[in-house]
Amino acid sequence: MDSNTNLKPTQRLDESLLSHIPAFSRLQKAQLREVLDQATCKRYDAGVAVFDEGAQADRFYMLLDGVIEVMRIGPLGERVISLHIPPGQLFGIAKALGHVTYPASAITTVESIGLSWPTILWDEYVAKYEGFATESYKTVGARVNEMNAHIMELATLHVEQRIANALLRLTNQAGHKVATGIEINFPLTRQDLSDMTGTTLHTVSRLLSAWQRVGLVTSKRKRITICRPHQLVELSQAKPSY
DNA sequence: ACATTAATTATGT
DNA sequence: ACATAATTAATGT
């Protein structure tokens, strides 16, 4: 019932869209053309699901523009954001991990544009294109590392440090320089931050307020900019307890 | 050192 | 006007 379903059979997308992303970096121009012709391009409104946890993983995706939150939902509605996908990254690649359904949901945080392919093509690409497998598994590996680091943070660090780390990670992938510092390039609520750090929006709100008072950050609704990245890095480090 | 509850205010459509 | 976001204080574990 919403009008964002303008599925377009990939009309003349340029090969340069793919040539810079790792998984396709080793392909020839003709091969890129072939891959692109099999892709579907779609636009998504902000806040809609690209796919849902548990659904048949019939396609895999690449984000061209926008931001995707990869999240799971607890027994009663509590969101856990496990990952943010910046443009140029593959996501929904359940097939690469041997899954038949998506292990998490992918939600757009802003209006986004994505390419997608039928999952069957994954195996074909792996077999056919030199470097597709190795390169894409590299990025999968990097993502696993990120998540591992995140788990360590959740388990060992204090709330203040976790939130600092979350903000730093976000600035690394979506940071945009502005006059007063580095702004995070997409709408981010306290709720979102708390969902990434396993705390509550209230605690996040209090902390941000405190940091704002000290001039470390500034924030409007859904927009956070870091004024003193260096101080934030310090806060993100665990303090020795003796 | 943090969550929870609840009341209050600000902000975007 | 309405819903969603953010702040703040009080209270609980």
Coordinates of C-alpha atoms (C1' of nucleotides) in Angstrom, one line a residue:
Chain A
M1 CA 0.0 0.0 0.0
D2 CA 3.0 2.3 0.0
S3 CA 4.4 3.7 -3.2
N4 CA 8.0 2.9 -2.7
T5 CA 7.8 -0.3 -4.8
N6 CA 9.2 1.0 -8.0
L7 CA 11.1 -2.0 -9.0
K8 CA 13.3 -1.2 -11.9
P9 CA 14.9 -3.8 -14.1
T10 CA 18.3 -2.4 -13.9
Q11 CA 18.4 0.1 -16.7
R12 CA 21.9 1.0 -17.7
L13 CA 23.7 1.2 -14.5
D14 CA 27.3 2.0 -14.8
E15 CA 30.0 -0.6 -14.2
S16 CA 31.8 1.8 -12.0
L17 CA 29.2 1.2 -9.3
L18 CA 30.6 -2.2 -8.7
S19 CA 34.2 -1.9 -9.8
H20 CA 35.3 -0.4 -6.5
I21 CA 33.8 -2.8 -4.1
P22 CA 36.0 -5.6 -3.0
A23 CA 33.9 -8.5 -4.1
F24 CA 33.8 -7.4 -7.7
S25 CA 37.1 -5.6 -7.8
R26 CA 38.8 -8.3 -9.8
L27 CA 36.2 -8.6 -12.6
Q28 CA 36.6 -7.4 -16.1
K29 CA 34.4 -4.7 -17.5
A30 CA 32.4 -7.2 -19.5
Q31 CA 31.9 -9.4 -16.5
L32 CA 30.7 -6.4 -14.4
R33 CA 28.2 -5.7 -17.1
E34 CA 27.0 -9.2 -16.9
V35 CA 26.6 -9.0 -13.1
L36 CA 24.9 -5.7 -13.3
D37 CA 22.4 -6.9 -15.9
Q38 CA 21.4 -9.6 -13.5
A39 CA 20.9 -7.2 -10.6
T40 CA 17.7 -5.5 -9.6
C41 CA 17.9 -1.9 -8.4
K42 CA 15.4 -0.7 -5.9
R43 CA 14.8 2.4 -3.8
Y44 CA 13.6 2.2 -0.2
D45 CA 12.0 4.7 2.0
A46 CA 13.5 5.5 5.4
G47 CA 12.6 3.0 8.1
V48 CA 11.5 0.1 5.9
A49 CA 12.6 -3.5 6.0
V50 CA 14.7 -4.7 3.1
F51 CA 14.3 -8.1 4.5
D52 CA 13.1 -9.6 7.7
E53 CA 14.7 -12.0 10.1
G54 CA 13.7 -15.6 9.4
A55 CA 12.5 -14.9 5.9
Q56 CA 13.7 -17.1 3.0
A57 CA 17.1 -15.7 1.9
D58 CA 16.2 -15.6 -1.7
R59 CA 18.3 -12.6 -2.6
F60 CA 21.6 -11.0 -1.6
Y61 CA 22.2 -7.2 -1.6
M62 CA 24.6 -4.4 -2.1
L63 CA 23.9 -1.0 -0.7
L64 CA 24.5 1.8 -3.2
D65 CA 23.3 4.7 -1.1
G66 CA 21.9 5.2 2.4
V67 CA 22.4 3.3 5.6
I68 CA 21.1 -0.1 6.7
E69 CA 20.7 -1.3 10.3
V70 CA 21.0 -5.0 10.8
M71 CA 18.9 -5.8 13.8
R72 CA 17.3 -8.6 15.7
I73 CA 14.3 -8.5 18.0
G74 CA 14.1 -10.0 21.4
P75 CA 11.2 -12.0 22.8
L76 CA 9.2 -8.9 23.6
G77 CA 10.1 -6.3 21.1
E78 CA 13.5 -5.2 22.3
R79 CA 15.7 -4.2 19.4
V80 CA 19.3 -5.1 19.2
I81 CA 21.2 -3.4 16.5
S82 CA 24.2 -5.6 15.6
L83 CA 25.6 -3.9 12.6
H84 CA 25.4 -0.8 10.4
I85 CA 26.0 -1.2 6.7
P86 CA 27.5 1.7 4.8
P87 CA 27.2 2.2 1.0
G88 CA 29.3 -0.1 -1.0
Q89 CA 28.9 -3.1 1.2
L90 CA 27.3 -6.4 0.6
F91 CA 24.6 -7.5 3.0
G92 CA 22.0 -10.2 3.3
I93 CA 24.6 -12.7 2.2
A94 CA 23.1 -15.6 4.2
K95 CA 24.1 -18.0 1.5
A96 CA 27.7 -17.3 2.0
L97 CA 27.4 -18.6 5.6
G98 CA 25.3 -21.6 4.6
H99 CA 22.0 -20.1 5.9
V100 CA 18.7 -20.6 4.1
T101 CA 17.0 -17.8 5.9
Y102 CA 18.1 -14.4 7.0
P103 CA 19.5 -14.4 10.5
A104 CA 18.5 -10.8 11.1
S105 CA 16.4 -8.0 9.7
A106 CA 17.8 -5.2 7.5
I107 CA 16.1 -1.8 8.0
T108 CA 16.9 1.4 6.3
T109 CA 17.5 4.4 8.5
V110 CA 17.4 6.8 5.6
E111 CA 16.1 6.6 2.1
S112 CA 18.3 4.1 0.5
I113 CA 19.1 2.5 -2.8
G114 CA 20.2 -1.1 -3.2
L115 CA 21.1 -3.7 -5.8
S116 CA 20.1 -7.3 -5.3
W117 CA 20.6 -10.6 -6.9
P118 CA 18.8 -13.9 -6.6
T119 CA 20.7 -16.1 -4.1
I120 CA 21.3 -18.8 -6.7
L121 CA 23.7 -16.5 -8.4
W122 CA 25.9 -16.5 -5.4
D123 CA 27.3 -20.0 -6.1
E124 CA 27.5 -19.1 -9.8
Y125 CA 29.6 -16.1 -9.1
V126 CA 31.8 -17.9 -6.6
A127 CA 32.5 -20.6 -9.3
K128 CA 32.7 -18.3 -12.2
Y129 CA 34.6 -15.2 -11.1
E130 CA 38.1 -15.4 -9.9
G131 CA 38.4 -13.5 -6.6
F132 CA 34.7 -13.1 -5.9
A133 CA 34.8 -15.7 -3.1
T134 CA 38.1 -14.7 -1.6
E135 CA 37.3 -11.0 -1.6
S136 CA 33.8 -11.3 -0.3
Y137 CA 34.9 -13.7 2.4
K138 CA 37.4 -11.2 3.4
T139 CA 34.7 -8.7 4.1
V140 CA 32.7 -11.3 5.9
G141 CA 35.7 -12.0 8.0
A142 CA 36.2 -8.3 8.7
R143 CA 32.6 -8.0 9.8
V144 CA 33.0 -11.0 12.1
N145 CA 35.9 -9.3 13.7
E146 CA 33.9 -6.2 14.3
M147 CA 31.2 -8.1 15.9
N148 CA 33.6 -10.0 18.1
A149 CA 35.1 -6.7 19.2
H150 CA 31.7 -5.5 19.9
I151 CA 30.8 -8.5 22.0
M152 CA 33.9 -7.9 24.0
E153 CA 32.9 -4.4 24.6
L154 CA 29.4 -5.4 25.7
A155 CA 30.8 -7.9 28.1
T156 CA 33.6 -6.0 29.6
L157 CA 33.3 -2.3 29.2
H158 CA 31.2 0.2 31.1
V159 CA 28.3 2.0 29.6
E160 CA 30.2 5.2 29.0
Q161 CA 32.9 3.4 27.2
R162 CA 30.5 1.3 25.1
I163 CA 28.6 4.3 23.9
A164 CA 31.9 6.1 23.1
N165 CA 33.0 3.1 21.1
A166 CA 29.7 2.9 19.3
L167 CA 29.9 6.6 18.4
L168 CA 33.4 6.2 17.1
R169 CA 32.5 3.2 15.0
L170 CA 29.7 5.2 13.5
T171 CA 31.8 8.2 12.7
N172 CA 34.3 5.9 11.0
Q173 CA 31.8 4.7 8.5
A174 CA 29.4 7.6 8.3
G175 CA 31.3 10.5 9.6
H176 CA 31.1 13.8 7.8
K177 CA 33.2 16.8 8.6
V178 CA 31.4 19.9 9.5
A179 CA 32.4 23.2 11.1
T180 CA 32.1 22.1 14.6
G181 CA 33.5 18.6 14.3
I182 CA 32.4 15.3 12.8
E183 CA 28.8 14.7 12.2
I184 CA 27.2 11.3 11.9
N185 CA 25.6 11.3 8.6
F186 CA 22.3 9.7 9.3
P187 CA 19.5 10.0 11.8
L188 CA 20.4 8.4 15.1
T189 CA 18.2 8.4 18.1
R190 CA 19.2 7.7 21.7
Q191 CA 17.1 4.6 21.4
D192 CA 19.2 3.5 18.5
L193 CA 22.4 4.1 20.5
S194 CA 21.1 2.2 23.4
D195 CA 20.0 -0.6 21.2
M196 CA 23.6 -0.9 20.0
T197 CA 25.2 -0.7 23.4
G198 CA 22.7 -2.7 25.5
T199 CA 21.6 0.2 27.6
T200 CA 18.6 2.4 27.9
L201 CA 17.8 5.5 26.0
H202 CA 17.7 7.4 29.3
T203 CA 21.3 6.5 30.2
V204 CA 22.3 7.5 26.7
S205 CA 20.4 10.8 27.0
R206 CA 22.0 11.6 30.3
L207 CA 25.5 10.8 29.0
L208 CA 25.1 12.9 25.8
S209 CA 23.7 15.8 27.9
A210 CA 26.8 15.5 30.1
W211 CA 29.1 15.4 27.2
Q212 CA 27.3 18.3 25.6
R213 CA 27.9 20.4 28.7
V214 CA 31.6 19.7 28.4
G215 CA 31.5 20.5 24.7
L216 CA 32.5 17.1 23.7
V217 CA 29.5 16.6 21.4
T218 CA 26.5 18.5 20.2
S219 CA 23.2 17.1 19.2
K220 CA 19.9 18.0 17.7
R221 CA 17.2 15.6 17.4
K222 CA 18.5 12.5 15.5
R223 CA 21.7 14.3 14.7
I224 CA 24.9 13.9 16.7
T225 CA 28.2 15.6 16.0
I226 CA 31.5 14.8 17.7
C227 CA 33.4 18.0 18.5
R228 CA 36.4 16.3 20.3
P229 CA 37.0 12.9 18.7
H230 CA 40.3 12.6 20.7
Q231 CA 38.6 13.0 24.0
L232 CA 36.0 10.4 23.0
V233 CA 38.7 8.0 22.1
E234 CA 40.1 8.4 25.6
L235 CA 36.7 7.8 27.1
S236 CA 36.3 4.6 25.0
Q237 CA 39.4 3.1 26.6
A238 CA 38.9 1.1 29.8
K239 CA 40.4 2.7 32.8
P240 CA 42.8 0.7 34.9
S241 CA 41.0 -0.3 38.1
Y242 CA 43.9 0.1 40.5
Chain B
dA1 C1' 26.9 1.8 38.4
dC2 C1' 23.4 1.3 36.3
dA3 C1' 17.9 0.3 35.2
dT4 C1' 13.1 1.6 35.7
dT5 C1' 9.2 4.5 36.1
dA6 C1' 7.0 8.3 35.3
dA7 C1' 6.3 13.1 34.4
dT8 C1' 7.6 17.0 31.3
dT9 C1' 9.1 19.3 27.4
dA10 C1' 10.6 19.8 22.6
dT11 C1' 10.3 18.8 17.8
dG12 C1' 8.7 17.2 13.3
dT13 C1' 4.6 16.2 10.3
Chain C
dA1 C1' -3.2 18.4 16.8
dC2 C1' -0.7 14.4 17.0
dA3 C1' 3.1 11.3 17.3
dT4 C1' 7.7 10.7 18.2
dA5 C1' 12.1 12.2 20.5
dA6 C1' 14.6 14.0 24.3
dT7 C1' 15.3 15.6 29.0
dT8 C1' 15.1 15.2 33.9
dA9 C1' 14.2 13.7 38.6
dA10 C1' 13.0 10.2 41.7
dT11 C1' 13.4 5.6 43.0
dG12 C1' 15.0 0.8 42.8
dT13 C1' 18.6 -3.1 42.4

